[in-house]
Amino acid sequence: AQSVAQPEDQVNVAEGNPLTVKCTYSVSGNPYLFWYVQYPNRGLQFLLKYITGDNLVKGSYGFEAEFNKSQTSFHLKKPSALVSDSALYFCAVRDMRNDYKLSFGAGTTVTVRA
Amino acid sequence: DAGVIQSPRHEVTEMGQEVTLRCKPISGHDYLFWYRQTMMRGLELLIYFNNNVPIDDSGMPEDRFSAKMPNASFSTLKIQPSEPRDSAVYFCASRLQGGNTGELFFGEGSRLTVL
């Protein structure tokens, strides 16, 4: 079985400050890990993914995420948050051995105040 | 490419009525997924298809829900009869097997309200 936990329902930061959204995962084999963002009344949009290789992956809109195998974590980060980053963020995991099922976390609402 | 296209974007209906949601995946994608999003349960996978064949429908809530994919460019999710607890946003997503290691492309969703 595979699962994802996002321990924080909400994250609030001031514009210009660093932003971190936490994610931990559980899979039987090696993971494929993803971050998606959802703006109000929109579908989910892909941000970035970790498949293999460098533990620090860079994605869209200045976001990056660090894969930590020992801590089974894949935290999303942005050095300087913008008000426009306010949205709902989902972490997702897929077991490499399963070519189909993507399991999503419950989501974290990010609010960036001006 | 136009992306994943869903219709209708909004549907308001009365309990007991039949609801049909439609999805056109990205051309060339061979996996199609139906998700449901609610405040209480988050994002739930209902069913997915590979090459138009249903592979896993274990997430379908009950027999009132059915999904079909008659061809590679069209899928439907039907609820009959609908109930107020079916109110949610239903997303369709597609992906290409192996090509980009699995990222999903989502439609804008169909917001269903059952009165």
PDB file of N, CA, C and O in Angstrom, chain A residues 56-94:
ATOM      1  N   LEU A  56      17.397  17.140  -4.849  1.00  0.00           N
ATOM      2  CA  LEU A  56      16.750  18.446  -4.938  1.00  0.00           C
ATOM      3  C   LEU A  56      16.225  18.632  -6.353  1.00  0.00           C
ATOM      4  O   LEU A  56      16.993  18.633  -7.311  1.00  0.00           O
ATOM      5  N   VAL A  57      14.927  18.767  -6.452  1.00  0.00           N
ATOM      6  CA  VAL A  57      14.329  18.943  -7.771  1.00  0.00           C
ATOM      7  C   VAL A  57      13.706  20.322  -7.861  1.00  0.00           C
ATOM      8  O   VAL A  57      13.141  20.827  -6.885  1.00  0.00           O
ATOM      9  N   LYS A  58      13.813  20.900  -9.030  1.00  0.00           N
ATOM     10  CA  LYS A  58      13.259  22.228  -9.255  1.00  0.00           C
ATOM     11  C   LYS A  58      12.070  22.133 -10.192  1.00  0.00           C
ATOM     12  O   LYS A  58      12.029  21.288 -11.099  1.00  0.00           O
ATOM     13  N   GLY A  59      11.082  22.992  -9.920  1.00  0.00           N
ATOM     14  CA  GLY A  59       9.871  22.928 -10.709  1.00  0.00           C
ATOM     15  C   GLY A  59       9.408  24.292 -11.171  1.00  0.00           C
ATOM     16  O   GLY A  59      10.180  25.238 -11.256  1.00  0.00           O
ATOM     17  N   SER A  60       8.114  24.371 -11.393  1.00  0.00           N
ATOM     18  CA  SER A  60       7.513  25.589 -11.931  1.00  0.00           C
ATOM     19  C   SER A  60       7.411  26.664 -10.858  1.00  0.00           C
ATOM     20  O   SER A  60       7.378  26.364  -9.663  1.00  0.00           O
ATOM     21  N   TYR A  61       7.326  27.906 -11.306  1.00  0.00           N
ATOM     22  CA  TYR A  61       7.049  29.078 -10.458  1.00  0.00           C
ATOM     23  C   TYR A  61       8.060  29.247  -9.320  1.00  0.00           C
ATOM     24  O   TYR A  61       7.728  29.817  -8.277  1.00  0.00           O
ATOM     25  N   GLY A  62       9.283  28.769  -9.491  1.00  0.00           N
ATOM     26  CA  GLY A  62      10.313  28.951  -8.481  1.00  0.00           C
ATOM     27  C   GLY A  62      10.274  27.970  -7.326  1.00  0.00           C
ATOM     28  O   GLY A  62      11.019  28.136  -6.354  1.00  0.00           O
ATOM     29  N   PHE A  63       9.418  26.972  -7.423  1.00  0.00           N
ATOM     30  CA  PHE A  63       9.335  25.959  -6.371  1.00  0.00           C
ATOM     31  C   PHE A  63      10.407  24.891  -6.528  1.00  0.00           C
ATOM     32  O   PHE A  63      10.849  24.600  -7.634  1.00  0.00           O
ATOM     33  N   GLU A  64      10.786  24.317  -5.421  1.00  0.00           N
ATOM     34  CA  GLU A  64      11.692  23.180  -5.409  1.00  0.00           C
ATOM     35  C   GLU A  64      11.277  22.241  -4.290  1.00  0.00           C
ATOM     36  O   GLU A  64      10.503  22.624  -3.403  1.00  0.00           O
ATOM     37  N   ALA A  65      11.760  21.025  -4.354  1.00  0.00           N
ATOM     38  CA  ALA A  65      11.442  20.056  -3.315  1.00  0.00           C
ATOM     39  C   ALA A  65      12.651  19.164  -3.087  1.00  0.00           C
ATOM     40  O   ALA A  65      13.409  18.874  -4.015  1.00  0.00           O
ATOM     41  N   GLU A  66      12.799  18.733  -1.843  1.00  0.00           N
ATOM     42  CA  GLU A  66      13.938  17.901  -1.489  1.00  0.00           C
ATOM     43  C   GLU A  66      13.466  16.520  -1.069  1.00  0.00           C
ATOM     44  O   GLU A  66      12.666  16.379  -0.132  1.00  0.00           O
ATOM     45  N   PHE A  67      13.974  15.514  -1.754  1.00  0.00           N
ATOM     46  CA  PHE A  67      13.683  14.128  -1.427  1.00  0.00           C
ATOM     47  C   PHE A  67      14.643  13.660  -0.353  1.00  0.00           C
ATOM     48  O   PHE A  67      15.863  13.795  -0.483  1.00  0.00           O
ATOM     49  N   ASN A  68      14.091  13.125   0.739  1.00  0.00           N
ATOM     50  CA  ASN A  68      14.908  12.606   1.826  1.00  0.00           C
ATOM     51  C   ASN A  68      14.455  11.184   2.097  1.00  0.00           C
ATOM     52  O   ASN A  68      13.407  10.960   2.718  1.00  0.00           O
ATOM     53  N   LYS A  69      15.258  10.231   1.638  1.00  0.00           N
ATOM     54  CA  LYS A  69      14.852   8.830   1.733  1.00  0.00           C
ATOM     55  C   LYS A  69      14.818   8.344   3.182  1.00  0.00           C
ATOM     56  O   LYS A  69      13.912   7.606   3.576  1.00  0.00           O
ATOM     57  N   SER A  70      15.772   8.770   3.993  1.00  0.00           N
ATOM     58  CA  SER A  70      15.842   8.281   5.375  1.00  0.00           C
ATOM     59  C   SER A  70      14.663   8.789   6.198  1.00  0.00           C
ATOM     60  O   SER A  70      14.181   8.104   7.094  1.00  0.00           O
ATOM     61  N   GLN A  71      14.182   9.971   5.872  1.00  0.00           N
ATOM     62  CA  GLN A  71      13.038  10.527   6.589  1.00  0.00           C
ATOM     63  C   GLN A  71      11.727  10.331   5.819  1.00  0.00           C
ATOM     64  O   GLN A  71      10.683  10.798   6.285  1.00  0.00           O
ATOM     65  N   THR A  72      11.794   9.678   4.695  1.00  0.00           N
ATOM     66  CA  THR A  72      10.632   9.462   3.803  1.00  0.00           C
ATOM     67  C   THR A  72       9.839  10.755   3.653  1.00  0.00           C
ATOM     68  O   THR A  72       8.611  10.793   3.839  1.00  0.00           O
ATOM     69  N   SER A  73      10.558  11.808   3.300  1.00  0.00           N
ATOM     70  CA  SER A  73       9.903  13.102   3.158  1.00  0.00           C
ATOM     71  C   SER A  73      10.189  13.704   1.787  1.00  0.00           C
ATOM     72  O   SER A  73      11.161  13.346   1.117  1.00  0.00           O
ATOM     73  N   PHE A  74       9.315  14.608   1.409  1.00  0.00           N
ATOM     74  CA  PHE A  74       9.438  15.301   0.122  1.00  0.00           C
ATOM     75  C   PHE A  74       8.802  16.678   0.302  1.00  0.00           C
ATOM     76  O   PHE A  74       7.742  16.969  -0.209  1.00  0.00           O
ATOM     77  N   HIS A  75       9.480  17.544   1.037  1.00  0.00           N
ATOM     78  CA  HIS A  75       8.943  18.857   1.372  1.00  0.00           C
ATOM     79  C   HIS A  75       9.081  19.830   0.209  1.00  0.00           C
ATOM     80  O   HIS A  75      10.132  19.884  -0.451  1.00  0.00           O
ATOM     81  N   LEU A  76       8.049  20.606   0.012  1.00  0.00           N
ATOM     82  CA  LEU A  76       8.038  21.627  -1.039  1.00  0.00           C
ATOM     83  C   LEU A  76       8.527  22.942  -0.450  1.00  0.00           C
ATOM     84  O   LEU A  76       8.119  23.319   0.657  1.00  0.00           O
ATOM     85  N   LYS A  77       9.355  23.663  -1.224  1.00  0.00           N
ATOM     86  CA  LYS A  77       9.923  24.898  -0.705  1.00  0.00           C
ATOM     87  C   LYS A  77       9.950  25.979  -1.784  1.00  0.00           C
ATOM     88  O   LYS A  77      10.033  25.685  -2.977  1.00  0.00           O
ATOM     89  N   LYS A  78       9.887  27.197  -1.283  1.00  0.00           N
ATOM     90  CA  LYS A  78      10.101  28.348  -2.152  1.00  0.00           C
ATOM     91  C   LYS A  78      10.830  29.406  -1.323  1.00  0.00           C
ATOM     92  O   LYS A  78      10.380  29.744  -0.223  1.00  0.00           O
ATOM     93  N   PRO A  79      11.947  29.905  -1.799  1.00  0.00           N
ATOM     94  CA  PRO A  79      12.762  30.820  -0.987  1.00  0.00           C
ATOM     95  C   PRO A  79      12.048  32.125  -0.632  1.00  0.00           C
ATOM     96  O   PRO A  79      12.227  32.648   0.455  1.00  0.00           O
ATOM     97  N   SER A  80      11.223  32.634  -1.546  1.00  0.00           N
ATOM     98  CA  SER A  80      10.560  33.912  -1.318  1.00  0.00           C
ATOM     99  C   SER A  80       9.136  33.825  -1.858  1.00  0.00           C
ATOM    100  O   SER A  80       8.911  33.841  -3.068  1.00  0.00           O
ATOM    101  N   ALA A  81       8.171  33.731  -0.954  1.00  0.00           N
ATOM    102  CA  ALA A  81       6.786  33.508  -1.364  1.00  0.00           C
ATOM    103  C   ALA A  81       6.145  34.778  -1.925  1.00  0.00           C
ATOM    104  O   ALA A  81       6.479  35.904  -1.516  1.00  0.00           O
ATOM    105  N   LEU A  82       5.211  34.553  -2.836  1.00  0.00           N
ATOM    106  CA  LEU A  82       4.422  35.630  -3.423  1.00  0.00           C
ATOM    107  C   LEU A  82       2.958  35.472  -3.021  1.00  0.00           C
ATOM    108  O   LEU A  82       2.497  34.349  -2.778  1.00  0.00           O
ATOM    109  N   VAL A  83       2.230  36.570  -3.018  1.00  0.00           N
ATOM    110  CA  VAL A  83       0.801  36.498  -2.723  1.00  0.00           C
ATOM    111  C   VAL A  83       0.112  35.549  -3.707  1.00  0.00           C
ATOM    112  O   VAL A  83      -0.795  34.795  -3.329  1.00  0.00           O
ATOM    113  N   SER A  84       0.580  35.538  -4.931  1.00  0.00           N
ATOM    114  CA  SER A  84      -0.020  34.681  -5.961  1.00  0.00           C
ATOM    115  C   SER A  84       0.249  33.187  -5.738  1.00  0.00           C
ATOM    116  O   SER A  84      -0.326  32.350  -6.435  1.00  0.00           O
ATOM    117  N   ASP A  85       1.099  32.843  -4.775  1.00  0.00           N
ATOM    118  CA  ASP A  85       1.334  31.437  -4.429  1.00  0.00           C
ATOM    119  C   ASP A  85       0.233  30.887  -3.527  1.00  0.00           C
ATOM    120  O   ASP A  85       0.214  29.683  -3.223  1.00  0.00           O
ATOM    121  N   SER A  86      -0.666  31.737  -3.072  1.00  0.00           N
ATOM    122  CA  SER A  86      -1.766  31.290  -2.226  1.00  0.00           C
ATOM    123  C   SER A  86      -2.637  30.313  -3.010  1.00  0.00           C
ATOM    124  O   SER A  86      -3.190  30.664  -4.061  1.00  0.00           O
ATOM    125  N   ALA A  87      -2.728  29.096  -2.500  1.00  0.00           N
ATOM    126  CA  ALA A  87      -3.442  28.031  -3.214  1.00  0.00           C
ATOM    127  C   ALA A  87      -3.460  26.795  -2.331  1.00  0.00           C
ATOM    128  O   ALA A  87      -2.962  26.799  -1.206  1.00  0.00           O
ATOM    129  N   LEU A  88      -4.019  25.721  -2.881  1.00  0.00           N
ATOM    130  CA  LEU A  88      -4.054  24.423  -2.210  1.00  0.00           C
ATOM    131  C   LEU A  88      -2.994  23.531  -2.855  1.00  0.00           C
ATOM    132  O   LEU A  88      -2.962  23.397  -4.081  1.00  0.00           O
ATOM    133  N   TYR A  89      -2.132  22.945  -2.033  1.00  0.00           N
ATOM    134  CA  TYR A  89      -1.013  22.162  -2.539  1.00  0.00           C
ATOM    135  C   TYR A  89      -1.182  20.701  -2.138  1.00  0.00           C
ATOM    136  O   TYR A  89      -1.473  20.379  -0.981  1.00  0.00           O
ATOM    137  N   PHE A  90      -0.966  19.829  -3.123  1.00  0.00           N
ATOM    138  CA  PHE A  90      -1.099  18.403  -2.898  1.00  0.00           C
ATOM    139  C   PHE A  90       0.227  17.697  -3.173  1.00  0.00           C
ATOM    140  O   PHE A  90       0.855  17.921  -4.211  1.00  0.00           O
ATOM    141  N   CYS A  91       0.588  16.824  -2.265  1.00  0.00           N
ATOM    142  CA  CYS A  91       1.693  15.913  -2.479  1.00  0.00           C
ATOM    143  C   CYS A  91       1.112  14.575  -2.935  1.00  0.00           C
ATOM    144  O   CYS A  91       0.012  14.201  -2.507  1.00  0.00           O
ATOM    145  N   ALA A  92       1.827  13.862  -3.802  1.00  0.00           N
ATOM    146  CA  ALA A  92       1.322  12.582  -4.293  1.00  0.00           C
ATOM    147  C   ALA A  92       2.483  11.611  -4.468  1.00  0.00           C
ATOM    148  O   ALA A  92       3.620  12.017  -4.738  1.00  0.00           O
ATOM    149  N   VAL A  93       2.179  10.331  -4.329  1.00  0.00           N
ATOM    150  CA  VAL A  93       3.209   9.298  -4.448  1.00  0.00           C
ATOM    151  C   VAL A  93       2.709   8.157  -5.309  1.00  0.00           C
ATOM    152  O   VAL A  93       1.527   7.846  -5.323  1.00  0.00           O
ATOM    153  N   ARG A  94       3.632   7.578  -6.052  1.00  0.00           N
ATOM    154  CA  ARG A  94       3.318   6.371  -6.809  1.00  0.00           C
ATOM    155  C   ARG A  94       4.460   5.394  -6.608  1.00  0.00           C
ATOM    156  O   ARG A  94       5.620   5.773  -6.694  1.00  0.00           O
TER     157      ARG A  94
END
